[in-house]
Coordinates of C-alpha atoms and ligand atoms in Angstrom, one line a residue:
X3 CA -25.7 -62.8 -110.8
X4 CA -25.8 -66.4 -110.1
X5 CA -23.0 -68.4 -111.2
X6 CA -24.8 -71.5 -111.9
X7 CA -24.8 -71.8 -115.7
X8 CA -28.4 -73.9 -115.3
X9 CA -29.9 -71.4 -113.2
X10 CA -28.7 -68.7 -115.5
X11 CA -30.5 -70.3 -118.3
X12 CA -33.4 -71.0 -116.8
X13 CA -33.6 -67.2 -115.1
X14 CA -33.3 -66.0 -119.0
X15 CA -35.8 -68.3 -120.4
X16 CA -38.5 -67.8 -117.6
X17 CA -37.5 -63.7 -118.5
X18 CA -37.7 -64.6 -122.1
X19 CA -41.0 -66.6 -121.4
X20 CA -43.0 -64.1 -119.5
X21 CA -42.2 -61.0 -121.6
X22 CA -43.6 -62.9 -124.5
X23 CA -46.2 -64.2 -122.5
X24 CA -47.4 -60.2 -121.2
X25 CA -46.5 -58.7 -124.9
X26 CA -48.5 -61.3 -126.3
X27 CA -51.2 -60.7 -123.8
X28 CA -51.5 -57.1 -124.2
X29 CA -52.1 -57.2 -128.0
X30 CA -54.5 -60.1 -127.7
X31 CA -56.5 -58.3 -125.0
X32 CA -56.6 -55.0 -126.9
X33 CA -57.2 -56.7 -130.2
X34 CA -60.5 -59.0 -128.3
X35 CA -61.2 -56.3 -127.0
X36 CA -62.2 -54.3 -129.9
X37 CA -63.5 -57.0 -131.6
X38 CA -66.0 -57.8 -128.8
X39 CA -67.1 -54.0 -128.7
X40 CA -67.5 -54.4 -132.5
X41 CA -69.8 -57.3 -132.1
X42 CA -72.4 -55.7 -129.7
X43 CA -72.7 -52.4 -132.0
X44 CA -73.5 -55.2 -134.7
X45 CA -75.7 -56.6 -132.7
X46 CA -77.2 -53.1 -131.7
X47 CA -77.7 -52.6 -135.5
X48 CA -79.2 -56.0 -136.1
X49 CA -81.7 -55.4 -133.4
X50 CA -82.2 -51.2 -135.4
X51 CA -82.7 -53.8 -138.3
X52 CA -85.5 -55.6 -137.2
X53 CA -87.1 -53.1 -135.5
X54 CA -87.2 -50.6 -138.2
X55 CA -88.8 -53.4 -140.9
X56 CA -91.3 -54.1 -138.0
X57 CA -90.5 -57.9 -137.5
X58 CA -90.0 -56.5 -133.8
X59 CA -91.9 -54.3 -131.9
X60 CA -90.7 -52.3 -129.7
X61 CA -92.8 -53.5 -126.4
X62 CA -91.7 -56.7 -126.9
X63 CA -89.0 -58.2 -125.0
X64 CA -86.1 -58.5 -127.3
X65 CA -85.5 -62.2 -127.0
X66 CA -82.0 -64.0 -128.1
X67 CA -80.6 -60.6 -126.4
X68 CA -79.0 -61.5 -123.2
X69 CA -80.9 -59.5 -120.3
X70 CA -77.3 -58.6 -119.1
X71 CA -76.4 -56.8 -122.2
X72 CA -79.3 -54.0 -121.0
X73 CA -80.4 -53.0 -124.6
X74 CA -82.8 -50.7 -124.3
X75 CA -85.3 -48.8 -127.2
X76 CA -86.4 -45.7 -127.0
X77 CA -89.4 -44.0 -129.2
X78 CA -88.7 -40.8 -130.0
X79 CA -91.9 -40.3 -132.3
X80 CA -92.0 -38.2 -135.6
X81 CA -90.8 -35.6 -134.0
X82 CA -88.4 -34.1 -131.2
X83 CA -90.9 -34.3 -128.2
X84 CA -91.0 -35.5 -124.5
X85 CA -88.3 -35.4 -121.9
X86 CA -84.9 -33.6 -122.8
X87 CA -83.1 -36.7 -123.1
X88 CA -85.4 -37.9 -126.0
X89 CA -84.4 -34.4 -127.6
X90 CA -80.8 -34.8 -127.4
X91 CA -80.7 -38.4 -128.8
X92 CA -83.8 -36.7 -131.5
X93 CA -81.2 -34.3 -132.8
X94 CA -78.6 -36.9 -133.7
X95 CA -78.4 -38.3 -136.7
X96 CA -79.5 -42.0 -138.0
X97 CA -76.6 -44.0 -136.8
X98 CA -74.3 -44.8 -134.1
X99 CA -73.5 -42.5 -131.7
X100 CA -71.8 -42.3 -128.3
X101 CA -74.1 -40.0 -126.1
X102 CA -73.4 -38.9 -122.2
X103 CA -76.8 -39.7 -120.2
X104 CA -76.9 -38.2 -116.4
X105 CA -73.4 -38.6 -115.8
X106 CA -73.4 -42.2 -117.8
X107 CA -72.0 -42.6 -121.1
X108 CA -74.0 -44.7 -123.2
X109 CA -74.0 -46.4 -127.0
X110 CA -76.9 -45.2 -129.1
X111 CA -78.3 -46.2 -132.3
X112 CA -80.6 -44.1 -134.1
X113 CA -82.8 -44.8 -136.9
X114 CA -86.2 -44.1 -138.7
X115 CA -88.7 -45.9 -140.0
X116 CA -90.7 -45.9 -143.3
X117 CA -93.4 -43.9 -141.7
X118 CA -91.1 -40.9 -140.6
X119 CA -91.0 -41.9 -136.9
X120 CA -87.5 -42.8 -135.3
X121 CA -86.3 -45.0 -132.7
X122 CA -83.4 -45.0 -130.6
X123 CA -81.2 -48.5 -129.3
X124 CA -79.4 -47.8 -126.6
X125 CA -76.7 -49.7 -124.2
X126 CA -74.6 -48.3 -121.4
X127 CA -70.9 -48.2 -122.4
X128 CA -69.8 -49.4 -118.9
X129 CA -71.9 -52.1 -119.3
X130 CA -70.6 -53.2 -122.9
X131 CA -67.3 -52.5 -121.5
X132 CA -67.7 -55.2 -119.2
X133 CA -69.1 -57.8 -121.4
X134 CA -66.2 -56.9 -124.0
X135 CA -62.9 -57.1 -121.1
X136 CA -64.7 -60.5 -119.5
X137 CA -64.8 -61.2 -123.5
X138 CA -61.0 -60.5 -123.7
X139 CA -60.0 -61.9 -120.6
X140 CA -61.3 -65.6 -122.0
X141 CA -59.2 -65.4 -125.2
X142 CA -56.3 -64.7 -122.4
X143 CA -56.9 -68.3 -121.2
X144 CA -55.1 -70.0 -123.1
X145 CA -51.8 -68.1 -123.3
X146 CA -52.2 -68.1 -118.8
X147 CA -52.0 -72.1 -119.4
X148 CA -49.5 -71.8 -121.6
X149 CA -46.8 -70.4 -120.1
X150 CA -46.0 -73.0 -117.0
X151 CA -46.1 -75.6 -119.4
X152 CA -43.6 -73.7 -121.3
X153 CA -41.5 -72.7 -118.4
X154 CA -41.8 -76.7 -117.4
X155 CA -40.3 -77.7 -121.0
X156 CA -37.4 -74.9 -120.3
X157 CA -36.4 -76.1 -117.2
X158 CA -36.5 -79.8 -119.1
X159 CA -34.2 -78.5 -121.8
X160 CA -32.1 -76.8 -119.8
X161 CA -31.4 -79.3 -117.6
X162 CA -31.1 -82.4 -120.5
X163 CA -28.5 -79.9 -122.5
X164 CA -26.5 -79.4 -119.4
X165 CA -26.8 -83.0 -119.0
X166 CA -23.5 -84.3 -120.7
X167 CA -21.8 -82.0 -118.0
X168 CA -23.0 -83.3 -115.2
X169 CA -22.3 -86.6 -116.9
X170 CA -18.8 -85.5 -117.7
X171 CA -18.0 -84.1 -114.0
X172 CA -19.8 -86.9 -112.9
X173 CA -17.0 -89.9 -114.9
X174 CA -14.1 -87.2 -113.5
X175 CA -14.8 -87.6 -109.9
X176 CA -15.3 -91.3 -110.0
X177 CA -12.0 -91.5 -111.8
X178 CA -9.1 -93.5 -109.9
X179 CA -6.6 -90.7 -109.1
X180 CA -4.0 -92.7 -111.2
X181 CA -6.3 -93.1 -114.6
X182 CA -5.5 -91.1 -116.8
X183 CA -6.9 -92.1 -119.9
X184 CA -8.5 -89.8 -122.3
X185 CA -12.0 -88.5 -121.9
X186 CA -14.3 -90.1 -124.9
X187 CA -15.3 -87.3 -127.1
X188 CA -18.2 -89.1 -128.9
X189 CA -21.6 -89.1 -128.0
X190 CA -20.8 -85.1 -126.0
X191 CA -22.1 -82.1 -127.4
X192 CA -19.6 -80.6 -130.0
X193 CA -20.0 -77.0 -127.7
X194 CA -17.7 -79.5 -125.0
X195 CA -15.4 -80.7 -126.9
X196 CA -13.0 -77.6 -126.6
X197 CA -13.3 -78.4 -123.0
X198 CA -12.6 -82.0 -123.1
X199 CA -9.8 -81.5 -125.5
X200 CA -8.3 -78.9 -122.7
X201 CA -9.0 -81.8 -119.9
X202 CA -7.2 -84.5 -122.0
X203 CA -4.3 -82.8 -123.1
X204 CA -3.7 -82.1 -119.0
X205 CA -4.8 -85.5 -118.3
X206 CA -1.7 -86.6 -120.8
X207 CA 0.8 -83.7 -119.3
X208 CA -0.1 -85.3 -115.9
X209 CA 0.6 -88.8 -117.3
X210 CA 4.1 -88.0 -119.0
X211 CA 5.0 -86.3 -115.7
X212 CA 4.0 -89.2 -113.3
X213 CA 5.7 -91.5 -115.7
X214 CA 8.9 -89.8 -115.3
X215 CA 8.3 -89.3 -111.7
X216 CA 7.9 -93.3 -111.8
X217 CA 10.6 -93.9 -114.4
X218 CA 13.0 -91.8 -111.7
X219 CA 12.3 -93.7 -109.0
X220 CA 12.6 -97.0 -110.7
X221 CA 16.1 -96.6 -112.1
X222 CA 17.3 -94.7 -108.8
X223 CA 16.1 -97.7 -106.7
X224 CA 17.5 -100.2 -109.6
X225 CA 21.1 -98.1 -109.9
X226 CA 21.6 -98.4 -106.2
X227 CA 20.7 -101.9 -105.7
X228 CA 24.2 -103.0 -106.9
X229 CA 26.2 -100.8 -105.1
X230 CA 24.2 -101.8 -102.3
X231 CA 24.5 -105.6 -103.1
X232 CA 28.3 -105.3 -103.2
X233 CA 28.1 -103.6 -100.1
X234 CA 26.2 -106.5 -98.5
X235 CA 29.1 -108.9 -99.4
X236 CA 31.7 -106.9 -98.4
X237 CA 30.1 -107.4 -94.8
X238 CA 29.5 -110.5 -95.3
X239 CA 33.4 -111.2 -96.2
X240 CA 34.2 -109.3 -92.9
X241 CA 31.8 -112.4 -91.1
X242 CA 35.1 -115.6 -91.0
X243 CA 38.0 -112.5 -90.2
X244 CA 38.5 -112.4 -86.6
X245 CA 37.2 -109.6 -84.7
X246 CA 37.2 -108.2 -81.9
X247 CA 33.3 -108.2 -79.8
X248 CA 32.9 -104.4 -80.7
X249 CA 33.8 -104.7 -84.5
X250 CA 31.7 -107.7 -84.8
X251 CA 28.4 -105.7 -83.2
X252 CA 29.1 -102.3 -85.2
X253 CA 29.3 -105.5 -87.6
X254 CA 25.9 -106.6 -87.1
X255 CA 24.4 -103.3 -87.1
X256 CA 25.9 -102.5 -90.4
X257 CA 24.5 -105.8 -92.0
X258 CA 21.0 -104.6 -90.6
X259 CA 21.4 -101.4 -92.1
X260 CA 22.1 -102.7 -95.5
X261 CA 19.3 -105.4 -95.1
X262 CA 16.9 -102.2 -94.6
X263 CA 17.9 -100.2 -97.3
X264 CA 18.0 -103.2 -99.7
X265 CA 14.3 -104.1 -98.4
X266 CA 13.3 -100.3 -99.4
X267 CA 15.2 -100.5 -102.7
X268 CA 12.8 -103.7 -103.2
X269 CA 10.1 -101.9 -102.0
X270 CA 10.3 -98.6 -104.1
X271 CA 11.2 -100.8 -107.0
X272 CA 8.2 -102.8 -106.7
X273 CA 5.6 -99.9 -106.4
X274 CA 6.8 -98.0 -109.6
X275 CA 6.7 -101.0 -111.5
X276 CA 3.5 -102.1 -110.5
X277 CA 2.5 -98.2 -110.7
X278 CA 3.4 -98.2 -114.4
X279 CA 1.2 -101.0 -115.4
X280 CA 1.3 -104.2 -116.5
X281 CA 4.8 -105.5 -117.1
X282 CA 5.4 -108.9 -118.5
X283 CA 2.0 -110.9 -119.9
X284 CA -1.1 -112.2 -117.8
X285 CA -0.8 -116.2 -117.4
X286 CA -2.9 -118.2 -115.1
X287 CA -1.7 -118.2 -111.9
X288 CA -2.2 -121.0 -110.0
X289 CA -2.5 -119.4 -106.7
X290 CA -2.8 -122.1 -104.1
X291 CA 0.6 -123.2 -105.3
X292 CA 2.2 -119.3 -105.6
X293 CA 1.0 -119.1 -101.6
X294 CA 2.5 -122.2 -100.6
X295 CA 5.7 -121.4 -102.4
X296 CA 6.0 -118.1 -100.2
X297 CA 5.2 -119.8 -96.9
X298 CA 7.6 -121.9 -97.5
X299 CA 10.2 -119.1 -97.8
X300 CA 8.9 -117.4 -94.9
X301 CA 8.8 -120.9 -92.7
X302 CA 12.7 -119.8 -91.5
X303 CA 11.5 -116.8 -90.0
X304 CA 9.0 -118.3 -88.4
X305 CA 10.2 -120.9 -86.8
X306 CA 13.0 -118.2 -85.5
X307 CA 10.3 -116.3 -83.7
X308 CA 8.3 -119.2 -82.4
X309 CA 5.2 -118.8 -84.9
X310 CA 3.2 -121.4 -85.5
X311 CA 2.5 -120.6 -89.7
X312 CA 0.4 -122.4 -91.4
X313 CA -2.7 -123.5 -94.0
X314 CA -6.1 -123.7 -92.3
X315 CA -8.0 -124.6 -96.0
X316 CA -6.0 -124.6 -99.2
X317 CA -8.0 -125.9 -102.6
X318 CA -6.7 -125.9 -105.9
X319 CA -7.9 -122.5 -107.6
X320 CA -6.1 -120.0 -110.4
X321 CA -6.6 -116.3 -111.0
X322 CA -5.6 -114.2 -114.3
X323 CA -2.4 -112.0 -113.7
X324 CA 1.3 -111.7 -114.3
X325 CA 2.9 -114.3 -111.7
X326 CA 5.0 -111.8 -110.1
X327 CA 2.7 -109.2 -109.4
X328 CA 0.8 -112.0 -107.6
X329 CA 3.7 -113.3 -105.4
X330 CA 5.0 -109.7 -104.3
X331 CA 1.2 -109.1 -103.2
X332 CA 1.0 -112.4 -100.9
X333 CA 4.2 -112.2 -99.8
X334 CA 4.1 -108.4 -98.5
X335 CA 0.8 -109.9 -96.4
X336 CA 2.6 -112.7 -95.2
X337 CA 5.3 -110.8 -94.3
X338 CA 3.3 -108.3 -92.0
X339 CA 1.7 -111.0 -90.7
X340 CA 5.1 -112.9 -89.7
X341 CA 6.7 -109.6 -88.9
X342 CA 4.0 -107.9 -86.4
X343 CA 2.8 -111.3 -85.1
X344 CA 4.8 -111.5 -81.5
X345 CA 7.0 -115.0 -80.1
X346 CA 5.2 -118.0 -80.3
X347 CA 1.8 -116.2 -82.1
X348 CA 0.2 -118.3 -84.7
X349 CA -0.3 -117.0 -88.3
X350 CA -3.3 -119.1 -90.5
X351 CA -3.4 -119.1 -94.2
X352 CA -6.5 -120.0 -96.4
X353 CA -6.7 -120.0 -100.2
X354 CA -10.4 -121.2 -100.9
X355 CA -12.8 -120.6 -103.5
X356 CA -16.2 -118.8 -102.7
X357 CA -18.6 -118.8 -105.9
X358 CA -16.5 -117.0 -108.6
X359 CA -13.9 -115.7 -106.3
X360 CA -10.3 -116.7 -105.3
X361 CA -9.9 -116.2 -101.8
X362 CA -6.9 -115.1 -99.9
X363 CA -7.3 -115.1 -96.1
X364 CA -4.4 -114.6 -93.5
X365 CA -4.9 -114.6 -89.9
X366 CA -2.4 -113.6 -87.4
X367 CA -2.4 -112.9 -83.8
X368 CA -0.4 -109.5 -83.6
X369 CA -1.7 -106.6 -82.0
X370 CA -4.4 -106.0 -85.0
X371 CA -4.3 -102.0 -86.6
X372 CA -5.7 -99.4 -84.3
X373 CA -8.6 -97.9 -85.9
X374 CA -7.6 -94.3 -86.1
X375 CA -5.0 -96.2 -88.6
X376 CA -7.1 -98.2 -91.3
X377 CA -8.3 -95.3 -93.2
X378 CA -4.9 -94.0 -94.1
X379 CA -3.0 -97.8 -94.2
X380 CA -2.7 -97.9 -97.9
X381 CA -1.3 -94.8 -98.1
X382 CA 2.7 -95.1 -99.5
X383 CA 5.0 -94.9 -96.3
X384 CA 1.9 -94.6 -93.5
X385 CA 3.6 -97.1 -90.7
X386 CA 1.0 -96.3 -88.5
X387 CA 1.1 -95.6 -85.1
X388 CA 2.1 -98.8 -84.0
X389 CA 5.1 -99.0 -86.7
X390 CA 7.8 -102.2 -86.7
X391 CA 11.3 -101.0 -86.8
X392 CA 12.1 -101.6 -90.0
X393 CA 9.5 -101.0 -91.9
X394 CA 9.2 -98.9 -94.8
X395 CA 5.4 -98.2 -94.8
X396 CA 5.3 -99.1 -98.7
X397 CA 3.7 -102.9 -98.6
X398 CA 0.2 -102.3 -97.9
X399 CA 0.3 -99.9 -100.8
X400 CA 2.3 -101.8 -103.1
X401 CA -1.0 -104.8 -102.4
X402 CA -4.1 -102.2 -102.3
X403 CA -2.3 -101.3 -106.6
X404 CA -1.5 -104.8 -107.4
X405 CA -5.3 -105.9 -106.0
X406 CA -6.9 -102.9 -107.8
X407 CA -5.0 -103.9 -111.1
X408 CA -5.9 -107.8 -110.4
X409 CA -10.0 -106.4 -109.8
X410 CA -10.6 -107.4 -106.7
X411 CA -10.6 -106.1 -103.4
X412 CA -8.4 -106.4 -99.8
X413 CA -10.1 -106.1 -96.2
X414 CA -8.7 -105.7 -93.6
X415 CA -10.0 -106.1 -90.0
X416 CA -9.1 -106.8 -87.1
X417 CA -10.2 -109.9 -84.9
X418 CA -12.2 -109.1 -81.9
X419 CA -14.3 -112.3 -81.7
X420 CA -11.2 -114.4 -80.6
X421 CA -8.7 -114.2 -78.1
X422 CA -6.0 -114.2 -78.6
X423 CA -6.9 -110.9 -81.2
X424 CA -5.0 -110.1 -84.0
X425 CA -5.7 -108.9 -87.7
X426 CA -7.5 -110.8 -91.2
X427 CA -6.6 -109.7 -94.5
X428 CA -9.3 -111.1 -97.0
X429 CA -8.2 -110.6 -101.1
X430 CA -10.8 -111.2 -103.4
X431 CA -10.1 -112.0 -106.9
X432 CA -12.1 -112.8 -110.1
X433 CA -11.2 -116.9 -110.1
X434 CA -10.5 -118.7 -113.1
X435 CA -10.8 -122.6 -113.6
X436 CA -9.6 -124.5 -110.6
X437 CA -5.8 -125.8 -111.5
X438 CA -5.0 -129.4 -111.4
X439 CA -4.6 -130.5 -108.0
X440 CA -2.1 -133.6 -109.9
X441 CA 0.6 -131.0 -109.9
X442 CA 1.4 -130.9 -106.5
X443 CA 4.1 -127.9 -105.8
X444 CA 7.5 -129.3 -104.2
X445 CA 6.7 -129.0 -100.7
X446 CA 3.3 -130.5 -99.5
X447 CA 0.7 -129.5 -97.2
X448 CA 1.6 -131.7 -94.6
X449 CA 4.8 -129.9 -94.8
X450 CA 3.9 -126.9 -94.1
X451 CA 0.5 -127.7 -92.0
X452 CA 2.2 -126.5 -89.1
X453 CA 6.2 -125.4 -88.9
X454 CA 6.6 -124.6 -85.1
Ligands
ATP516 N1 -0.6 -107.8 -89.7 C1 -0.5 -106.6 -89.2 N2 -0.7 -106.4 -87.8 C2 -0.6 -105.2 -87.3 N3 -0.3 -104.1 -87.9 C3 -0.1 -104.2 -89.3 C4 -0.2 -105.4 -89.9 N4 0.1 -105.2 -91.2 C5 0.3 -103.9 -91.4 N5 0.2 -103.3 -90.2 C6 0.4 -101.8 -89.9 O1 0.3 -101.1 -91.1 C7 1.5 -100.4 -91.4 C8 1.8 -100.4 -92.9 O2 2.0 -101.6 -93.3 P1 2.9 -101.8 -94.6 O3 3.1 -103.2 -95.0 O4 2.4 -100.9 -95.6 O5 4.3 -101.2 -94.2 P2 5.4 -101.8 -93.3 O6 5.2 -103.3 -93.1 O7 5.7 -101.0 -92.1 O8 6.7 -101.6 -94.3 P3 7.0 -102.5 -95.6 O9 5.9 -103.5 -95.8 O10 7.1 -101.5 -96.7 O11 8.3 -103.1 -95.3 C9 2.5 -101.1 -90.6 O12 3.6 -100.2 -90.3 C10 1.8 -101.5 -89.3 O13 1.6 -100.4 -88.4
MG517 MG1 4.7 -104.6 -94.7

């Protein structure tokens, strides 16, 4: 048996359908039938009827009777004479009669007249047999049109009950893999709601768990940020002591550790927190000043490695959200960009407006993401195959959740109609009003233009 619920119903309605449809049938055939063999015996007597008051004589063609009817008469005088079949229907009484003629069964109506003579109607059964079934087989009509139309409206029914299903399974898959709000209950059948009940009170098992999972990982990554922080200036006390050239690189190496393992700290705090939803209110963000504040920070780095970092196009425009989910989603960009761009690359920065969009572009001249890569970047701690040393492989999926969260969307591509190539990560996000350009942030363009 087929497992498909629709095709189940469907095979049991079409059943259902047909054994109505031949039941039905049957008894209507039979019951036609009948009736049509009843109406030629009252026709046999009508035509008894008129012969026998003499309105019709006997010669004459019987009109009104259809010729394909073959009703015969037959004189059989005042008394039994002629051939022996007018002997055999002579000793049968007035009436009808079935009578077996040559082989052939036929439908006989006897009478007599006034005068003492009788007379004999007769019809072949086979004949009225035939008249009666193709009779029969016309009142069938209907019922033979009936049944596709009704197997149509079953199909119909069957497959707007199972409807809310499909609509239902339908919502599920389409569902983020983090979203787990309940299922609405109104406006489904009552017969799902057992169901949907059983989906939501998973859906909320899942939620409590990943909360915890989340809750975990935030106050592991905040409980050893201080130990890690005192550890940091414990190394850096160790920088003015005088050391000897070994102690001093084991030195370095340790202070390179620590940065690392605070930068993952950041990292894993970052993602629960912006996993867990919102955290602090959404204000307008101006965002052309939020970008400029971060390249500023990064303009050390750069100029360390040679990098020529700057703003291409930078117009005053704000977007809804809470300011530091904003800022940690730039600067992981600008950070990759700075970080995989090589000595003396160029990274270019544009905050724009395009219709109802704010804009985030940046532009750098590393060696771009190979393309077996891109579908799994945004996965949490993916490096890639072309990984830098230390990183954690959490940036690109702490940005992909804070742009989902912000509604918009991230591209990523690389550059392959310039030399030399690199990569361009494009955020989109819903723009509000443009912010007053009066309120210049503390540095200014010209500034930061170009930090070589
Ligand atoms: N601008 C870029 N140019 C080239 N490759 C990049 C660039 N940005 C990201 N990638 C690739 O994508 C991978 C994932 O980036 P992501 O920012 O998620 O992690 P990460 O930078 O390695 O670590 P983290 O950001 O957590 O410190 C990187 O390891 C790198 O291979
Ligand atoms: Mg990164």
């Amino acid at each position: 048996m087929t497992k498909s619920l629709r095709a189940r119903l469907f095979v049991g309605l079409t059943a259902v359908i047909l054994l109505a449809g031949c039941i039905g049938g049957a008894f209507t055939y039979l019951w036609a039938f009948d009736e049509a063999i009843e109406m030629q015996d009252s026709t046999l007597i009508q035509i008894g009827s008129l012969l026998q008051n003499g309105s019709v004589k006997s010669d004459q063609s019987l009109g009104g009777v259809d010729a394909d009817a073959e009703v015969d008469v037959t004189e059989l005088g005042m008394a039994p004479h002629g051939s022996a079949e007018e002997r055999l229907l002579w000793s049968h009484q007035d009436g009808l009669h079935v009578v077996s003629r040559i082989g052939q069964s036929v439908r006989v109506l006897l009478r007599t007249r006034p005068d003492g003579s009788r007379f004999a109607v007769t019809q072949l059964t086979d004949v009225r047999d035939d008249i009666a079934s193709s009779m029969a087989i016309r009142t069938l009509l209907p019922i033979a049109a009936l049944i596709p139309c009704l197997l149509l409206v079953a199909a119909l029914v069957v497959a707007g009950s199972l409807r809310p299903m499909v609509r239902l399974a339908g919502d599920l898959d389409l569902r983020h893999a983090v979203d787990m709000t309940p299922l609405p209950l109104a406006d489904t059948p009552s017969e799902l709601h057992p169901f949907i009940a059983s989906i939501n009170g998973l859906l909320e098992r899942m939620k409590l768990m990943m909360d915890q999972q989340r809750r975990f990982v935030a106050d592991a990554a905040h409980e050893l940020r201080t130990p890690i922080t005192a550890l940091s200036l414990q190394a850096e006390n160790l920088d003015p002591a005088d050391l000897p050239e070994q102690a001093r690189e084991r030195l370095g190496a340790l202070k390179q550790g620590i940065r690392r393992t605070k930068h993952l700290l950041e990292q894993l705090l970052a993602l629960a927190r912006h996993e867990a939803g919102p955290n602090g209110e959404a204000t307008v963000v101006p965002l052309d000043r939020t970008v400029k504040d971060l390249v500023a920070d990064l303009v050390p780095e750069a100029a360390r490695k040679g990098i020529d970092l700057g703003f291409q196009l930078i117009e005053p425009i704000a977007i809804k959200g809470e300011p530091m989910m904003v800022a940690t989603m730039v600067r992981n960009l600008l950070d990759n960009a700075v970080r995989f761009t090589p000595q003396g690359g160029r990274v270019d920065i544009g905050v724009y407006r395009e219709g109802k969009e704010a804009v985030v572009q940046i532009e750098d001249t590393g060696p771009g993401i190979p393309s077996g890569d891109i579908d799994r970047i945004f996965e949490p701690f993916f490096r890639g195959s072309r990984p830098a040393e230390d990183g954690i492989g959490l940036g690109l999926s702490i940005v992909n959740r804070i742009v989902d969260r912000l509604e918009g969307i991230i591209v990523l591509e690389n550059i392959s109609d310039r030399r030399p190539k690199g990569l361009r990560a494009t955020v989109r996000l819903p723009a509000m009003y443009r912010s007053d350009p009066r309120e210049e942030s503390p540095l200014s363009i010209s500034q930061l233009s170009r930090s070589t």
